[in-house]
Amino acid sequence: MALEIRCFGKVQGVFFRASTKNLADDLKLKGWVQNEVEGSVLIHAEGDYKKLAELLEWSKEGPQFAVVNRVESWEAPDEDYPTFEIRQR
């Protein structure tokens, strides 16, 4: 199963991507996280439903210095990524 999550607010420049990767690695999820041009952060995560739900709940607050105003999520095609990575835009 795969889920995409877009987080809006003060989510860039606050270690959101690194924190997402750390949690995804702990949860044994695969996929990626990247900053978007308009200021959001986009996450593509694949794995167990319960662990994806945990990542989604975490993303509503994010790391310590983030201020998440809104989160959108949707099911996505599973692309069978081997690891979880931070993508550069």
Coordinates of N, CA, C and O in Angstrom, one line a residue:
M1 N 0.8 -1.2 0.0 CA 0.0 0.0 0.0 C 0.9 1.2 0.0 O 2.0 1.2 0.6
A2 N 0.4 2.3 -0.7 CA 1.2 3.5 -0.7 C 0.3 4.7 -0.4 O -0.9 4.7 -0.7
L3 N 0.9 5.7 0.2 CA 0.1 6.9 0.6 C 1.0 8.1 0.2 O 2.2 8.1 0.4
E4 N 0.4 9.2 -0.3 CA 1.1 10.4 -0.5 C 0.5 11.4 0.5 O -0.8 11.5 0.7
I5 N 1.3 12.2 1.1 CA 0.9 13.2 2.1 C 1.6 14.5 1.7 O 2.8 14.6 1.5
R6 N 0.8 15.6 1.7 CA 1.3 16.9 1.4 C 1.0 17.8 2.7 O -0.1 17.9 3.1
C7 N 2.1 18.4 3.2 CA 2.0 19.2 4.4 C 2.2 20.6 4.1 O 3.2 21.0 3.4
F8 N 1.4 21.5 4.6 CA 1.4 22.9 4.3 C 1.7 23.7 5.7 O 1.3 23.2 6.7
G9 N 2.3 24.8 5.6 CA 2.6 25.6 6.7 C 4.1 26.0 6.8 O 4.7 26.1 5.7
K10 N 4.6 26.1 7.9 CA 6.1 26.3 8.1 C 6.7 24.9 8.2 O 6.9 24.4 9.2
V11 N 6.9 24.4 7.0 CA 7.4 23.0 6.9 C 8.7 22.9 6.1 O 9.3 21.8 6.0
Q12 N 9.3 24.0 5.6 CA 10.6 24.0 5.0 C 11.5 24.7 5.9 O 11.2 25.7 6.5
G13 N 12.8 24.2 6.0 CA 13.8 24.9 6.8 C 13.7 24.5 8.3 O 14.2 25.2 9.1
V14 N 12.9 23.5 8.6 CA 12.7 23.1 10.0 C 13.0 21.6 10.2 O 12.5 21.0 11.1
F15 N 13.8 21.0 9.3 CA 14.3 19.6 9.4 C 13.1 18.7 9.2 O 13.1 17.5 9.7
F16 N 12.1 19.1 8.4 CA 10.9 18.2 8.2 C 11.3 17.0 7.4 O 10.9 15.9 7.7
R17 N 12.1 17.2 6.3 CA 12.5 16.1 5.5 C 13.3 15.1 6.2 O 13.1 13.9 6.2
A18 N 14.3 15.6 6.9 CA 15.2 14.7 7.7 C 14.4 13.9 8.8 O 14.6 12.7 9.0
S19 N 13.5 14.6 9.5 CA 12.7 14.0 10.5 C 11.8 12.9 9.9 O 11.5 11.9 10.5
T20 N 11.2 13.2 8.7 CA 10.3 12.3 8.0 C 11.1 11.0 7.7 O 10.7 9.9 7.9
K21 N 12.3 11.2 7.2 CA 13.2 10.1 6.8 C 13.5 9.2 8.0 O 13.4 8.0 8.0
N22 N 13.8 9.9 9.1 CA 14.2 9.1 10.4 C 13.0 8.3 10.8 O 13.1 7.1 11.2
L23 N 11.8 8.9 10.8 CA 10.6 8.1 11.2 C 10.3 7.0 10.2 O 10.0 5.9 10.6
A24 N 10.3 7.3 9.0 CA 10.1 6.3 7.9 C 11.0 5.1 8.1 O 10.6 4.0 8.0
D25 N 12.3 5.4 8.3 CA 13.3 4.3 8.5 C 12.9 3.5 9.7 O 12.9 2.3 9.7
D26 N 12.5 4.2 10.8 CA 12.1 3.5 12.1 C 10.9 2.6 11.8 O 10.8 1.5 12.4
L27 N 10.0 3.1 11.0 CA 8.7 2.4 10.7 C 8.9 1.3 9.6 O 8.0 0.6 9.2
K28 N 10.1 1.3 9.0 CA 10.4 0.4 7.9 C 9.6 0.7 6.6 O 9.1 -0.2 5.9
L29 N 9.3 2.0 6.4 CA 8.6 2.4 5.2 C 9.6 2.7 4.1 O 10.7 3.1 4.3
K30 N 9.1 2.6 2.9 CA 9.9 3.0 1.7 C 9.3 4.2 1.0 O 8.1 4.4 1.1
G31 N 10.1 4.9 0.2 CA 9.5 6.0 -0.6 C 10.5 7.2 -0.6 O 11.7 7.0 -0.7
W32 N 9.9 8.4 -0.5 CA 10.7 9.6 -0.5 C 9.9 10.8 0.1 O 8.7 10.7 0.3
V33 N 10.7 11.8 0.4 CA 10.1 13.1 0.8 C 10.8 14.2 0.1 O 12.0 14.1 -0.2
Q34 N 10.1 15.3 -0.3 CA 10.8 16.4 -1.0 C 10.0 17.7 -0.7 O 8.8 17.7 -0.4
N35 N 10.8 18.8 -0.8 CA 10.2 20.1 -0.7 C 9.6 20.4 -2.0 O 10.1 20.1 -3.1
E36 N 8.5 21.1 -2.0 CA 7.8 21.5 -3.2 C 8.0 23.0 -3.4 O 8.3 23.8 -2.5
V37 N 8.0 23.5 -4.7 CA 8.3 24.9 -5.0 C 7.4 25.9 -4.3 O 7.9 26.9 -3.8
E38 N 6.1 25.5 -4.1 CA 5.2 26.5 -3.4 C 5.3 26.5 -1.9 O 4.7 27.3 -1.2
G39 N 6.2 25.7 -1.3 CA 6.5 25.8 0.1 C 6.0 24.6 0.9 O 6.3 24.5 2.1
S40 N 5.3 23.7 0.3 CA 4.8 22.5 1.0 C 5.9 21.4 1.0 O 7.0 21.5 0.4
V41 N 5.6 20.3 1.7 CA 6.5 19.1 1.7 C 5.6 18.0 1.2 O 4.5 17.8 1.7
L42 N 6.1 17.2 0.3 CA 5.4 16.1 -0.2 C 6.1 14.8 0.1 O 7.3 14.7 0.0
I43 N 5.3 13.8 0.7 CA 5.8 12.5 1.1 C 5.1 11.4 0.3 O 3.9 11.5 0.1
H44 N 5.9 10.5 -0.2 CA 5.4 9.3 -0.8 C 5.9 8.1 0.0 O 7.1 7.9 0.1
A45 N 5.0 7.4 0.7 CA 5.4 6.3 1.6 C 4.7 5.0 1.2 O 3.5 5.0 0.9
E46 N 5.4 3.9 1.3 CA 4.9 2.6 1.0 C 5.2 1.7 2.2 O 6.3 1.7 2.7
G47 N 4.2 0.8 2.5 CA 4.4 -0.1 3.5 C 3.1 -0.6 4.2 O 2.0 -0.4 3.6
D48 N 3.2 -1.0 5.4 CA 2.1 -1.5 6.2 C 1.1 -0.4 6.5 O 1.5 0.7 6.9
Y49 N -0.2 -0.7 6.4 CA -1.2 0.3 6.6 C -1.1 1.0 8.0 O -1.2 2.2 8.1
K50 N -0.9 0.2 9.0 CA -0.8 0.8 10.4 C 0.4 1.8 10.5 O 0.3 2.8 11.1
K51 N 1.5 1.4 9.9 CA 2.7 2.3 9.9 C 2.5 3.5 9.1 O 3.0 4.6 9.4
L52 N 1.8 3.4 7.9 CA 1.5 4.6 7.1 C 0.6 5.5 7.9 O 0.7 6.7 7.9
A53 N -0.4 4.9 8.6 CA -1.3 5.7 9.5 C -0.5 6.5 10.5 O -0.8 7.6 10.9
E54 N 0.5 5.8 11.1 CA 1.3 6.5 12.1 C 2.1 7.7 11.5 O 2.2 8.7 12.1
L55 N 2.7 7.5 10.3 CA 3.4 8.5 9.6 C 2.4 9.7 9.3 O 2.8 10.9 9.5
L56 N 1.2 9.4 8.9 CA 0.2 10.4 8.6 C -0.1 11.2 9.8 O -0.1 12.5 9.8
E57 N -0.3 10.6 11.0 CA -0.6 11.3 12.2 C 0.5 12.2 12.6 O 0.4 13.3 13.0
W58 N 1.8 11.6 12.5 CA 3.0 12.4 12.9 C 3.1 13.7 12.0 O 3.4 14.8 12.4
S59 N 2.7 13.5 10.7 CA 2.9 14.6 9.7 C 2.0 15.8 10.0 O 2.2 16.9 9.6
K60 N 0.9 15.6 10.8 CA 0.0 16.6 11.2 C 0.6 17.6 12.2 O 0.2 18.7 12.3
E61 N 1.7 17.2 12.8 CA 2.5 18.1 13.7 C 3.9 18.3 13.2 O 4.5 19.4 13.3
G62 N 4.5 17.2 12.7 CA 5.9 17.3 12.2 C 6.9 17.5 13.3 O 6.6 17.3 14.4
P63 N 8.1 17.9 12.9 CA 9.2 18.0 13.9 C 9.0 19.3 14.8 O 8.1 20.1 14.5
Q64 N 9.9 19.4 15.7 CA 9.7 20.4 16.8 C 9.4 21.8 16.3 O 8.6 22.5 16.8
F65 N 10.1 22.3 15.3 CA 10.0 23.7 14.8 C 9.0 23.9 13.7 O 8.9 25.0 13.2
A66 N 8.4 22.9 13.2 CA 7.4 23.0 12.2 C 6.1 23.5 12.7 O 5.8 23.3 13.9
V67 N 5.4 24.2 11.8 CA 4.0 24.6 12.1 C 3.1 24.2 11.0 O 3.1 24.8 9.9
V68 N 2.5 23.0 11.1 CA 1.7 22.4 10.1 C 0.3 23.0 10.1 O -0.4 22.9 11.1
N69 N -0.1 23.7 9.1 CA -1.5 24.3 9.0 C -2.5 23.4 8.4 O -3.7 23.4 8.7
R70 N -2.1 22.5 7.5 CA -3.0 21.7 6.7 C -2.2 20.5 6.2 O -1.1 20.6 5.8
V71 N -2.9 19.3 6.2 CA -2.3 18.1 5.6 C -3.4 17.5 4.6 O -4.6 17.4 5.0
E72 N -2.9 17.1 3.5 CA -3.8 16.4 2.5 C -3.1 15.1 2.3 O -1.9 15.0 2.2
S73 N -3.9 14.0 2.2 CA -3.4 12.7 1.9 C -4.3 11.9 1.0 O -5.5 12.2 0.9
W74 N -3.7 11.0 0.2 CA -4.4 10.2 -0.7 C -3.6 8.9 -1.0 O -2.4 8.9 -0.9
E75 N -4.4 7.9 -1.4 CA -3.7 6.6 -1.8 C -3.0 6.8 -3.1 O -3.5 7.6 -4.0
A76 N -1.9 6.2 -3.3 CA -1.1 6.3 -4.5 C -0.7 4.9 -5.0 O -0.7 4.0 -4.2
P77 N -0.2 4.8 -6.2 CA 0.3 3.6 -6.7 C 1.5 3.2 -6.0 O 2.4 4.0 -5.7
D78 N 1.7 1.9 -5.7 CA 2.9 1.4 -5.0 C 3.9 1.3 -6.1 O 3.7 0.6 -7.1
E79 N 5.1 2.0 -5.9 CA 6.1 2.0 -6.9 C 7.3 1.1 -6.5 O 8.4 1.1 -7.2
D80 N 7.2 0.4 -5.4 CA 8.2 -0.6 -4.9 C 9.6 0.0 -4.8 O 10.6 -0.5 -5.3
Y81 N 9.7 1.1 -4.0 CA 11.0 1.7 -3.8 C 11.8 0.8 -2.8 O 11.3 0.2 -1.9
P82 N 13.2 0.8 -3.0 CA 14.0 -0.1 -2.1 C 14.3 0.5 -0.8 O 14.5 -0.2 0.2
T83 N 14.2 1.9 -0.6 CA 14.6 2.5 0.6 C 13.7 3.8 0.7 O 12.8 4.0 -0.1
F84 N 13.9 4.6 1.8 CA 13.2 5.9 1.9 C 14.3 6.9 1.8 O 15.3 6.9 2.4
E85 N 14.1 7.9 0.9 CA 15.1 8.8 0.6 C 14.6 10.3 0.6 O 13.4 10.5 0.5
I86 N 15.5 11.2 0.8 CA 15.2 12.6 0.7 C 15.5 13.0 -0.7 O 16.7 12.9 -1.2
R87 N 14.5 13.5 -1.4 CA 14.7 14.0 -2.8 C 15.0 15.5 -2.7 O 14.4 16.3 -2.0
Q88 N 15.8 15.9 -3.7 CA 16.1 17.4 -3.9 C 15.3 17.8 -5.1 O 15.2 17.1 -6.0
R89 N 14.8 19.0 -5.0 CA 14.1 19.6 -6.1 C 14.9 20.6 -6.8 O 15.7 21.3 -6.3

